[in-house]
Amino acid sequence: MFAALNPIALQLGGLEIHWYGVIIACGVLLAVWLAMKEAVRRGISDDHILNLVLWALPFALIGARTYYVAFEWPYYSQHPSEIIAIWHGGIAIYGALIASVIVFLVYCRVKWLPAWLVLDIAAPTVMIAQAIGRWGNFMNQEAFGAKTTLTYLRGLHLPEFIIQQMNISGAYRQPTFLYESMWNLVGFILIMSIRHHKGWFKQGEIFLSYVMWYAFGRFFVEGMRTDSLYLIPGLRISQALSIVLFVVALGLWIYRRRQDIAWYLDGDPLAKVNQ
C-alpha cells in the first residue's frame, strides 16, 4: 500500500520547493527547447522564442490568476489580500493561454514576424507542457473528479501509486488530471507526426488544430471535475469557453480555406494538382 506522495520536493530551512513547481518548470523547459528547434527549422531565430517566453510567462501567470479571481469575485471582493496569494492555489490554464496568445500577437506585430507561423511553432510544444503540467496537479491531489471505487481504478490498470494518490479525504476519485494529460499527449504525438506533411496545412492550421483538440477534450474532462468555476449554476465556465474556442477555431479554418474549397468545387482539381 502506497501512502500519499509528499507534494514538497525539497525543503531548505524555511524554503519549500513543491513538486508542482518543479513539474511545471520541466514542462516549460521542454516546450521552449522544442519550440527553439522548430523555429530554426522554419527560418526564425531562436532568440525570438526566448524573448517570447520571457514576455509570455509573467503575463500568463497574471492572466491565469485574473481569470480565476474574476469568476470567484464574490469571495475575493471580501478578501482582497488573497487576490495575489497564488501560493494558496487558484490559477486557470485558459487565462494563461489567452494572455499568452495576446503577448505572442503583440510581439509578432512589433517584430514583424508572421504570427500564424509563430503560433504554429508554439502550439504543439504548449500541448506537451500541459500534458506534463497536469502531473503537478496529481502531486497536489487536485483537479480530480467525482468519487469512484478502488475496483474501478484498478480496472483502468493504473499503477498503484496513482490509485493511492487518488484516495483523497477518505474517498477514491476519478483521475481527471490523467485523462487530460493523456489527451494532450496523444494530441502532441499526432500533431508532431503530421505537421510537416507537405500540402496538408496552411500557416496557422497547426495552431487551430491544437485549439480544437484541446477544447474538445477539455469540455468532457471538465464535466467530470468537482472543482469547476461556474458562469451560472449548471454551466461550467471552462466548458462554455471550450465550445466557443472550438467553434471559433473551426470557423477560422473554414474561412481561411474558403478560396481553396471554392476552387475545388468550381474549378478543375487535376489542373490545380498539376500546377
Short mmCIF file of N, CA and C in Angstrom, two decimals, residues 44 47-49 51-52 55 103-115 118:
data_model
loop_
_atom_site.label_atom_id
_atom_site.label_comp_id
_atom_site.label_asym_id
_atom_site.label_seq_id
_atom_site.Cartn_x
_atom_site.Cartn_y
_atom_site.Cartn_z
N ILE A 44 13.23 31.11 -38.34
CA ILE A 44 13.05 32.16 -37.34
C ILE A 44 14.11 31.98 -36.25
N ASP A 47 16.29 33.19 -30.77
CA ASP A 47 16.26 34.30 -29.81
C ASP A 47 14.84 34.82 -29.65
N HIS A 48 14.07 34.80 -30.72
CA HIS A 48 12.68 35.26 -30.63
C HIS A 48 11.87 34.36 -29.70
N ILE A 49 12.15 33.07 -29.71
CA ILE A 49 11.44 32.15 -28.82
C ILE A 49 11.76 32.47 -27.36
N ASN A 51 12.78 35.34 -26.17
CA ASN A 51 12.15 36.62 -25.84
C ASN A 51 10.66 36.46 -25.58
N LEU A 52 10.03 35.66 -26.43
CA LEU A 52 8.60 35.42 -26.25
C LEU A 52 8.30 34.76 -24.92
N TRP A 55 8.60 37.23 -22.07
CA TRP A 55 7.45 38.12 -22.01
C TRP A 55 6.17 37.38 -21.63
N VAL A 103 0.12 38.15 -25.96
CA VAL A 103 1.54 38.54 -25.94
C VAL A 103 2.21 38.13 -27.25
N PHE A 104 1.93 36.92 -27.73
CA PHE A 104 2.52 36.45 -28.98
C PHE A 104 2.13 37.37 -30.14
N LEU A 105 0.87 37.73 -30.22
CA LEU A 105 0.39 38.56 -31.32
C LEU A 105 1.02 39.95 -31.29
N VAL A 106 1.11 40.53 -30.08
CA VAL A 106 1.72 41.86 -29.96
C VAL A 106 3.20 41.79 -30.32
N TYR A 107 3.90 40.78 -29.82
CA TYR A 107 5.33 40.64 -30.11
C TYR A 107 5.56 40.46 -31.61
N CYS A 108 4.76 39.63 -32.23
CA CYS A 108 4.92 39.39 -33.67
C CYS A 108 4.65 40.66 -34.47
N ARG A 109 3.70 41.45 -34.01
CA ARG A 109 3.41 42.71 -34.71
C ARG A 109 4.59 43.68 -34.58
N VAL A 110 5.15 43.77 -33.39
CA VAL A 110 6.26 44.70 -33.16
C VAL A 110 7.51 44.26 -33.91
N LYS A 111 7.78 42.95 -33.95
CA LYS A 111 8.98 42.43 -34.56
C LYS A 111 8.78 42.02 -36.03
N TRP A 112 7.61 42.26 -36.56
CA TRP A 112 7.31 41.93 -37.94
C TRP A 112 7.53 40.44 -38.23
N LEU A 113 7.04 39.61 -37.34
CA LEU A 113 7.10 38.16 -37.53
C LEU A 113 5.75 37.65 -38.00
N PRO A 114 5.72 36.59 -38.81
CA PRO A 114 4.43 36.00 -39.23
C PRO A 114 3.74 35.33 -38.04
N ALA A 115 2.67 35.95 -37.57
CA ALA A 115 2.03 35.49 -36.32
C ALA A 115 1.52 34.06 -36.42
N VAL A 118 4.43 31.64 -36.04
CA VAL A 118 4.93 31.57 -34.66
C VAL A 118 3.96 30.78 -33.78
#
